[in-house]
Each structure stands twice: as C-alpha cells, then as structure tokens.
Short mmCIF file of C-alpha atoms and ligand atoms in Angstrom, two decimals:
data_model
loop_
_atom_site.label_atom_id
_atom_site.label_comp_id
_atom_site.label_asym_id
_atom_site.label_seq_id
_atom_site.Cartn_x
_atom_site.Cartn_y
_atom_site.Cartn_z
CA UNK W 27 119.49 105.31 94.31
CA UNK W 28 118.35 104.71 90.68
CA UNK W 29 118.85 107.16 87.77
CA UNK W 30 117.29 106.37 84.86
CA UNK W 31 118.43 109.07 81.78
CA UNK W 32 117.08 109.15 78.58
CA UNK W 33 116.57 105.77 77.92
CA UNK W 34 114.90 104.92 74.62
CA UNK W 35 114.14 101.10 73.24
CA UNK W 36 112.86 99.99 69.93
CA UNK W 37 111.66 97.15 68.82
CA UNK W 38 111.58 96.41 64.90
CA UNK W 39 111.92 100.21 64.44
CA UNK W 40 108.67 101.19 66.53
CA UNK W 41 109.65 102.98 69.86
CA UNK W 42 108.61 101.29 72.85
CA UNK W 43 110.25 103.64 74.89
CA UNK W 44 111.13 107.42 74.53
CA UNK W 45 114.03 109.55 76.06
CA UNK W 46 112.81 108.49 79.12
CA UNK W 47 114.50 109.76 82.13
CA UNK W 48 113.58 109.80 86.45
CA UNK W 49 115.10 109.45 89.65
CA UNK W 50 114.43 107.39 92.47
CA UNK W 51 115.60 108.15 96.06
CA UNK W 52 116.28 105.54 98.42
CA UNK W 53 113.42 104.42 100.49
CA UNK W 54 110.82 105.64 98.23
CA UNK W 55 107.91 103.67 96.73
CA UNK W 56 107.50 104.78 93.03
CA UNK W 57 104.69 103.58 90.72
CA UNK W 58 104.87 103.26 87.25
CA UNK W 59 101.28 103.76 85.15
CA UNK W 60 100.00 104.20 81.68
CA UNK W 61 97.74 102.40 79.35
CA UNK W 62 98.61 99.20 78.12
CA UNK W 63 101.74 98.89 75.59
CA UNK W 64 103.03 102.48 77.09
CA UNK W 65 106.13 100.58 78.10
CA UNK W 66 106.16 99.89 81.49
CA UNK W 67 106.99 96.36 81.57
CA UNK W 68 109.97 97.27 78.43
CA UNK W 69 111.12 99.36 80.96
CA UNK W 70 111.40 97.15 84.20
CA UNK W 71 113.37 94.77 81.68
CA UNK W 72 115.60 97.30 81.02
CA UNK W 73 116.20 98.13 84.37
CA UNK W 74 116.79 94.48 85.39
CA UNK W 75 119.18 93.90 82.36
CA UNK W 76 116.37 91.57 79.99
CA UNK W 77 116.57 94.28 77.20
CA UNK W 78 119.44 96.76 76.66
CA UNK W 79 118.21 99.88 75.79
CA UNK W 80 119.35 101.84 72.11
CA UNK W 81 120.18 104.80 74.28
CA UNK W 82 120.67 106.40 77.43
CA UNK W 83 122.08 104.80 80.95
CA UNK W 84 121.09 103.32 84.15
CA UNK W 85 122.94 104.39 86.83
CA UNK W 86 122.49 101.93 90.43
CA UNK W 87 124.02 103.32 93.37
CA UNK W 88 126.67 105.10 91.35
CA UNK W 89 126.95 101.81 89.55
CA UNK W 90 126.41 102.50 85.42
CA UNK W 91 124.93 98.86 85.17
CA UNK W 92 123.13 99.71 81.78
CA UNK W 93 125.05 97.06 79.84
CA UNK W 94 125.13 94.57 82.70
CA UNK W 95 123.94 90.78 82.30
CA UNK W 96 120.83 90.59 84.32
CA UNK W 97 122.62 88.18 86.84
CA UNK W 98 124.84 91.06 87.33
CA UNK W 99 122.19 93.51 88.06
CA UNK W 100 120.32 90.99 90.67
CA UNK W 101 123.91 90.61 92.62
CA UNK W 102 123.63 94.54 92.59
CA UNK W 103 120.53 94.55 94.33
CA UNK W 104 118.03 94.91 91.88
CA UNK W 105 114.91 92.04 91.61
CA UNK W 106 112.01 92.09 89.75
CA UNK W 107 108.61 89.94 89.59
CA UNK W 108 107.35 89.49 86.16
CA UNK W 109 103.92 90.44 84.70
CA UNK W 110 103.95 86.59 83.33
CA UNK W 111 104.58 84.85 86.09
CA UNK W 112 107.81 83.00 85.32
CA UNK W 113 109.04 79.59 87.32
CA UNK W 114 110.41 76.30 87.74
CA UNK W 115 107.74 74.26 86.96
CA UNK W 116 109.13 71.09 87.82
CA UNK W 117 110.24 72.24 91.10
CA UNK W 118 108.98 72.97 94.54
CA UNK W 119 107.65 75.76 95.87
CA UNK W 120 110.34 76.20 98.18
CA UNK W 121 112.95 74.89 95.77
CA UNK W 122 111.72 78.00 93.33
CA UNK W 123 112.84 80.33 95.99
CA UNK W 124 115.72 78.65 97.47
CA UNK W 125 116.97 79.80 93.78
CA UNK W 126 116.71 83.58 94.57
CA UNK W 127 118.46 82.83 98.08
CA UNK W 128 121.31 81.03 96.46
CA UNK W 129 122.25 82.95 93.37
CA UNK W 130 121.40 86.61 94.71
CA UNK W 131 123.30 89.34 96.63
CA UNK W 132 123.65 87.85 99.78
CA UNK W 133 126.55 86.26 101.28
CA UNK W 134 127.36 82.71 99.73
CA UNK W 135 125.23 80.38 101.94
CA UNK W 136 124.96 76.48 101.73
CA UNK W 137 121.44 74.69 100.54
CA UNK W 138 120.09 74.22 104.57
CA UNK W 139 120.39 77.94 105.22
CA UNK W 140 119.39 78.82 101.87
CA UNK W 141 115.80 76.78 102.71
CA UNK W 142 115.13 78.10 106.20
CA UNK W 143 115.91 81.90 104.25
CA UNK W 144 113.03 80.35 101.22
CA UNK W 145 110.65 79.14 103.99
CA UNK W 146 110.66 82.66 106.12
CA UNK W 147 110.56 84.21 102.67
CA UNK W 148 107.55 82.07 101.86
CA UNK W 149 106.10 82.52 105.02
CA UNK W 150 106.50 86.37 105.07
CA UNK W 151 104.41 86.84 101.38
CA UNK W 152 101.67 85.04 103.00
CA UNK W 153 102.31 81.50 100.98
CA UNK W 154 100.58 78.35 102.34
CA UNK W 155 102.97 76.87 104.19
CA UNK W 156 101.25 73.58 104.09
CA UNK W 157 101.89 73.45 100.27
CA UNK W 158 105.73 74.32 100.17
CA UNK W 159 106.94 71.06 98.78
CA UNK W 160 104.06 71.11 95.91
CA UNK W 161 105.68 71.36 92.57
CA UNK W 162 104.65 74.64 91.23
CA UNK W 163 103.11 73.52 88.31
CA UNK W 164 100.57 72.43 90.06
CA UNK W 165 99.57 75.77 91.85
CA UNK W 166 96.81 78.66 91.17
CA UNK W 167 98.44 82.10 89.69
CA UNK W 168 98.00 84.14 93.41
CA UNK W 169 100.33 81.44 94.68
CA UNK W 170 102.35 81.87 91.84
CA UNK W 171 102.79 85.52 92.12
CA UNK W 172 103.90 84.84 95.93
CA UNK W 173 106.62 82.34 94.72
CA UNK W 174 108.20 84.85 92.80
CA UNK W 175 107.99 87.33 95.04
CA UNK W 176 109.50 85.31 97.78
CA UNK W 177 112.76 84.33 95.08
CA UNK W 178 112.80 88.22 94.58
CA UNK W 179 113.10 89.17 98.16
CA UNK W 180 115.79 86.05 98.82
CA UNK W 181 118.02 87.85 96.68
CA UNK W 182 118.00 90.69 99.35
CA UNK W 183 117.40 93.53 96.83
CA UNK W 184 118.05 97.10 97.62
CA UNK W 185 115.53 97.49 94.74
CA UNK W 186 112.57 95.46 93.97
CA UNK W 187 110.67 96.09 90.71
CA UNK W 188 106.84 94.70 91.00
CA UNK W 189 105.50 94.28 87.37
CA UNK W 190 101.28 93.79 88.17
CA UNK W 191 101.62 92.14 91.21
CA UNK W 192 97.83 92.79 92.17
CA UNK W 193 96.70 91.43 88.49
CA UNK W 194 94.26 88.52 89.63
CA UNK W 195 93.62 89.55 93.15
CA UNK W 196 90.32 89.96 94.71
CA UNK W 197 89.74 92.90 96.89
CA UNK W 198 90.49 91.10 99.83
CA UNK W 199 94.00 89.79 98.14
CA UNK W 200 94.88 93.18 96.99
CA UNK W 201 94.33 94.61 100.47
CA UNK W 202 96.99 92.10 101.65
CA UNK W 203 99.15 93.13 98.95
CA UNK W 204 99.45 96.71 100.09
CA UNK W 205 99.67 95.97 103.17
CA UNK W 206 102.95 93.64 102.17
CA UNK W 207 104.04 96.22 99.39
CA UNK W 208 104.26 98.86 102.92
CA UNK W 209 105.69 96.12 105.39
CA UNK W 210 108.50 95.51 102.33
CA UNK W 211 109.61 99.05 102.16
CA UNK W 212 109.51 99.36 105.94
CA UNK W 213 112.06 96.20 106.16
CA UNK W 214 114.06 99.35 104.15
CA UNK W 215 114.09 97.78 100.08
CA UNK W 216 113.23 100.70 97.73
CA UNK W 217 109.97 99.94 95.10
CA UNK W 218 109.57 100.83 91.87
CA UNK W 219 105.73 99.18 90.86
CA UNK W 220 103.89 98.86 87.67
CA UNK W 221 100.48 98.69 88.35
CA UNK W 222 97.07 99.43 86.95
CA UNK W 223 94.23 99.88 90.00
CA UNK W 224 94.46 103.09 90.58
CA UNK W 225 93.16 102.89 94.08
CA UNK W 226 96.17 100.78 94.99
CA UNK W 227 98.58 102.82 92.94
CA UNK W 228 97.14 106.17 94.80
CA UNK W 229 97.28 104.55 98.39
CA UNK W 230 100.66 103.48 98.13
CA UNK W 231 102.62 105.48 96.09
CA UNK W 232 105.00 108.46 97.18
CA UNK W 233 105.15 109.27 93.51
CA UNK W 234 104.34 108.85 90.26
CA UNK W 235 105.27 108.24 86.85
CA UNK W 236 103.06 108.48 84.05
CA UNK W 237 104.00 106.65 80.55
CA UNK W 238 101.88 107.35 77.03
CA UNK W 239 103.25 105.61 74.22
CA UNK W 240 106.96 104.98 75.84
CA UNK W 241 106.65 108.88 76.76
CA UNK W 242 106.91 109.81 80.30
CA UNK W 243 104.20 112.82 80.59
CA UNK W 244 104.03 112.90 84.36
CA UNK W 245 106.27 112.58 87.63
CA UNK W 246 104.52 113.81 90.72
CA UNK W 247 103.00 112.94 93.92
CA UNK W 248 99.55 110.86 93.30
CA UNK W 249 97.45 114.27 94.82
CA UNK W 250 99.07 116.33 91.67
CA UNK W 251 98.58 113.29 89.27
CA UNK W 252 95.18 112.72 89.91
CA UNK W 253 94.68 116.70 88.66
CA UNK W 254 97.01 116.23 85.84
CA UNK W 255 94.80 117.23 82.96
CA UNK W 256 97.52 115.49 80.05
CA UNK W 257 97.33 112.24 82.60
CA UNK W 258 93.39 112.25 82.68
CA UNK W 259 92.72 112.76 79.08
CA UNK W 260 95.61 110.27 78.20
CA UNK W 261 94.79 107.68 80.54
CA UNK W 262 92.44 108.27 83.87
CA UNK W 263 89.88 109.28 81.42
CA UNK W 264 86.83 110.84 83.56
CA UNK W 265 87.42 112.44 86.76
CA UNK W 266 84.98 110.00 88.51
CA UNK W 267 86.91 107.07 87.68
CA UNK W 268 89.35 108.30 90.59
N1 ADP Y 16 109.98 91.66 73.07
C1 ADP Y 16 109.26 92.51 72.32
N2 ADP Y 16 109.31 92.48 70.96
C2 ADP Y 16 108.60 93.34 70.20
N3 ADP Y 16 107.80 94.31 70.72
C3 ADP Y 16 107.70 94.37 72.06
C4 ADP Y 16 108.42 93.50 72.94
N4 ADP Y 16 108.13 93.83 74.22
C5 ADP Y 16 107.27 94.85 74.15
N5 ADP Y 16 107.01 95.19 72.87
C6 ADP Y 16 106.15 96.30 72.42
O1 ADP Y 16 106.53 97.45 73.13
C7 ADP Y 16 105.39 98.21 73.50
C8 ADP Y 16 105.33 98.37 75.00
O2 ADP Y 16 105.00 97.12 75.59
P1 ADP Y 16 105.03 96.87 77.16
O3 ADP Y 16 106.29 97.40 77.72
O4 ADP Y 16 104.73 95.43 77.40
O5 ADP Y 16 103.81 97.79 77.65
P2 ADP Y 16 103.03 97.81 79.04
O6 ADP Y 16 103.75 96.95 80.01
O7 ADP Y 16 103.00 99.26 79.43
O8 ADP Y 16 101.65 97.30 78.73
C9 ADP Y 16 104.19 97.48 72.91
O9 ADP Y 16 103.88 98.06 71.67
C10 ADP Y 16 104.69 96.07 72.75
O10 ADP Y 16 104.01 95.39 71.72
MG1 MG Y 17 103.20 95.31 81.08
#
C-alpha cells in the first residue's frame, strides 16, 4: 500500500532523515520507534506532504504522491494526527471534525451529513458527547487528541498516521487507545504509529521499524525487535525495561 524508498530530509544541512526506505502492506499496523529527534515525526510529515523530502519517493497505492500538496495526499487517503495537537481553537468540537468530513476523500457531502458523519466520528473515539458544541479551546489535551483523531478518520483514510497518540494517557486511557487503535484497523484503514511505550507499541504492532538518528536499523516483528541487540543498545537500553 505504501512504499517509502530512500527518503532522506535535511534541515539546515543536518540530516533528519537517512536513505530511509520500508513497505507497508495493506491492513497492517506498523509502528514507528526510536529515541527522541530520530525522525519519526519528520517522517510522518513527509508522508502526509508537510515536508518534501531532498530525496527519494513515496509511492501510495501506485500513486508517486512524493511532491503532492498535503491536501492532495489527504484526498488520497492518507491522515495523520499530530504529536502537537493542532486545531481550530475558536471552533467547536464538532465543527473541528466536520472539517475532516468535508474536505477529505469522501464523496462531496453537504454541512447536515457532514455533522451526523463528525458526531458518529466523535462518538466512536470515545469523545464526551455532552461537550460537542464546546469550543475547543476550552478542552483538556486527551480530548484534544480525540478531536483530531475524529477529523482524521472523517476524511475516510485508507492510511492513518498516529504521531504519540497515547502521550498524556493514564493507563486506563491508553488501554482504551489500543483497544480503538485494533477496532480502527478492523473497520479495514491501514496504521502506521509513532509511539514511545513500548508495552503498547509491542501489543499492537504487526511490525516494526526502528529509527537512530534518521537511520532505520530495524524492520521486524516486535518478538525479533525486542532481541535486536543494535535496537537494545541504541534505544531499549536494558533487557528488563521490556
Ligand atoms: N522543522 C524543522 N526545522 C529544523 N529541524 C527540525 C525540524 N523538524 C525536525 N527537526 C529536527 O530533525 C530531527 C528529528 O526530529 P523529529 O522528527 O521531531 O524526531 P522524533 O519525532 O523522532 O522525536 C531533530 O534533530 C529535530 O530537531
Ligand atoms: Mg516526534
């Protein structure tokens, strides 16, 4: 579904990213891990159009959308959540979702439909559904995180990107999380997620890739990674910590 090939990014001369290449098949959930500034999040821009890469190619369901706008990509069927939650702050919750339902893959649909899609949307992520018409600037960052999860998933992506959703969550909240991370990719969207508890990363990963300073140095199923002995010196550190 996506084929990422030996994409490199720099910024101001220092390589975020290096000759990075993977696959991901349809269906799959991939996570994305490595220490913090290994590039994941350059990456999932890349992917989703924010940042063109220097070189190498994306390549979306035969689709080379590596120089696409990301509008472009979206109405390909690729959404992404953002590590910095990013909104509408004047506007509603459901108004910050009816956004994704109106200007995403779908079918053109008018504003009524577009709402009822934001509310199930909202509904489905676990929102409050008492608090849909509170302006978003007024709500707490798990609420946040659900809002933009719900725009992503009104664009109907074939692809969603999840950059730290968990980030924030108590154990109780993450729980939730993977259980909505599975029920997503059983509705049949594909998920590529960065992500840095390794517990949840383990549980609900069918593989994964390993960044080190913008290098990938692993891309295996989370059994092999966890006995990777380049990913446990670089980042799992001690054994125990698994
Ligand atoms: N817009 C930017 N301008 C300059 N440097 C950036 C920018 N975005 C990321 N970087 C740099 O690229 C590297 C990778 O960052 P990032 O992709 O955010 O890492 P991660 O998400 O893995 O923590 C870091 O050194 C970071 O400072
Ligand atoms: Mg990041």
């Amino acid at each position: 579904m996506l084929s990422i090939r030996n994409v490199s990014k720099q910024f101001d001369g220092i390589s975020a990213i290096k000759n990075v290449s993977f696959k991901i098949d349809k269906g799959e959930i991939v996570g994305l891990v490595g220490p913090n500034g290994a590039g994941k999040s350059t990456l999932l821009n890349i992917i989703s159009g924010i940042y063109l890469p220097n070189t190498g190619s994306i390549i979306f369901d035969g689709v080379d959308i590596t120089n696409l706008q990301p509008e472009k990509i979206c109405r390909q069927g690729i959404a992404k959540t953002f590590q910095l939650v990013q909104s509408f702050p004047e506007l509603s919750a459901v108004q910050n979702v009816v956004v994704g339902a109106l200007f995403g893959k779908s079918e053109k649909i008018g504003m009524k439909e577009a709402i009822a899609k934001a509310e199930k949307n909202l509904d489905y992520v676990g929102y409050p559904m008492n608090k849909t018409d509170y302006p978003v600037k007024n709500l707490n960052v798990v609420e946040l995180k659900k809002i933009q999860l719900a725009r992503a998933l009104s664009t109907c992506p074939k692809l969603l990107l999840l950059d730290e959703v968990t980030t924030g969550l108590n154990p109780r909240e993450s729980n939730d999380a993977i259980s909505l991370i599975r029920k997503i990719r059983e509705s049949g969207i594909t998920i590529l997620m960065v992500e840095h508890v390794m517990r949840i990363i383990m549980n609900v990963s069918d593989r994964i890739v390993v960044l080190h300073h913008g290098e990938k140095i692993a891309d295996d199923t989370p059994l092999e990674i966890a006995k990777d002995e380049r990913v446990i010196s670089s980042y799992l550190g001690e054994r125990t910590y698994m």
